[in-house]
Short mmCIF file of C-alpha atoms in Angstrom, two decimals:
data_model
loop_
_atom_site.label_atom_id
_atom_site.label_comp_id
_atom_site.label_asym_id
_atom_site.label_seq_id
_atom_site.Cartn_x
_atom_site.Cartn_y
_atom_site.Cartn_z
CA UNK A 29 2.65 -16.57 16.97
CA UNK A 30 1.67 -13.16 18.33
CA UNK A 31 -0.86 -11.21 16.29
CA UNK A 32 0.47 -7.99 14.80
CA UNK A 33 -1.63 -4.84 14.81
CA UNK A 34 -1.46 -1.68 12.81
CA UNK A 35 -2.91 1.57 14.09
CA UNK A 36 -4.24 4.65 12.36
CA UNK A 37 -1.61 7.39 12.73
CA UNK A 38 -4.31 10.01 13.28
CA UNK A 39 -6.86 8.50 15.68
CA UNK A 40 -4.54 5.82 17.16
CA UNK A 41 -7.23 3.08 16.86
CA UNK A 42 -6.29 -0.40 15.68
CA UNK A 43 -7.80 -1.33 12.33
CA UNK A 44 -10.57 -3.90 12.11
CA UNK A 45 -10.81 -5.97 8.90
CA UNK A 46 -14.07 -4.21 7.94
CA UNK A 47 -12.87 -0.62 8.54
CA UNK A 48 -13.06 1.60 5.46
CA UNK A 49 -9.56 2.90 4.76
CA UNK A 50 -7.46 4.70 2.18
CA UNK A 51 -3.87 3.99 1.20
CA UNK A 52 -1.75 7.00 0.31
CA UNK A 53 1.32 7.24 -1.90
CA UNK A 54 3.59 6.92 1.16
CA UNK A 55 1.93 3.49 1.77
CA UNK A 56 0.25 4.77 4.91
CA UNK A 57 -3.18 3.35 5.75
CA UNK A 58 -5.70 5.80 7.20
CA UNK A 59 -9.32 5.48 8.23
CA UNK A 60 -11.40 6.96 5.45
CA UNK A 61 -12.86 9.57 7.80
CA UNK A 62 -9.49 10.60 9.32
CA UNK A 63 -7.77 13.55 7.64
CA UNK A 64 -4.44 12.87 5.95
CA UNK A 65 -2.14 15.41 7.59
CA UNK A 66 0.70 14.54 5.20
CA UNK A 67 -1.38 15.59 2.16
CA UNK A 68 -0.23 12.55 0.18
CA UNK A 69 -2.46 11.57 -2.76
CA UNK A 70 -4.55 8.44 -2.24
CA UNK A 71 -3.69 5.47 -4.44
CA UNK A 72 -6.40 3.05 -3.26
CA UNK A 73 -9.38 2.67 -0.95
CA UNK A 74 -11.43 -0.19 0.44
CA UNK A 75 -11.72 -2.21 3.61
CA UNK A 76 -8.59 -2.79 5.67
CA UNK A 77 -8.75 -6.49 4.79
CA UNK A 78 -8.95 -5.77 1.04
CA UNK A 79 -5.96 -3.41 1.15
CA UNK A 80 -3.78 -5.82 3.20
CA UNK A 81 -4.56 -8.72 0.85
CA UNK A 82 -4.03 -6.63 -2.28
CA UNK A 83 -0.55 -5.25 -1.49
CA UNK A 84 2.36 -7.61 -0.91
CA UNK A 85 4.22 -5.18 1.36
CA UNK A 86 1.64 -5.81 4.11
CA UNK A 87 1.95 -8.83 6.39
CA UNK A 88 -1.15 -11.03 6.20
CA UNK A 89 -0.80 -11.72 9.92
CA UNK A 90 -2.38 -8.29 10.40
CA UNK A 91 -5.71 -9.98 9.65
CA UNK A 92 -5.46 -12.98 11.99
#
């Protein structure tokens, strides 16, 4: 099965499992050091792997 990737909407780089990210209220993942142009409040932060495993709306294949 083909690996899925998700990219930061600001810097356009694919996330690595160890990247520090934030999750905003719109359920958008952003690198912690990328500005959130939508000005949505953050609801969580951690590594990309932690966020994907924590929230059921993400596909775990993003980590394989």
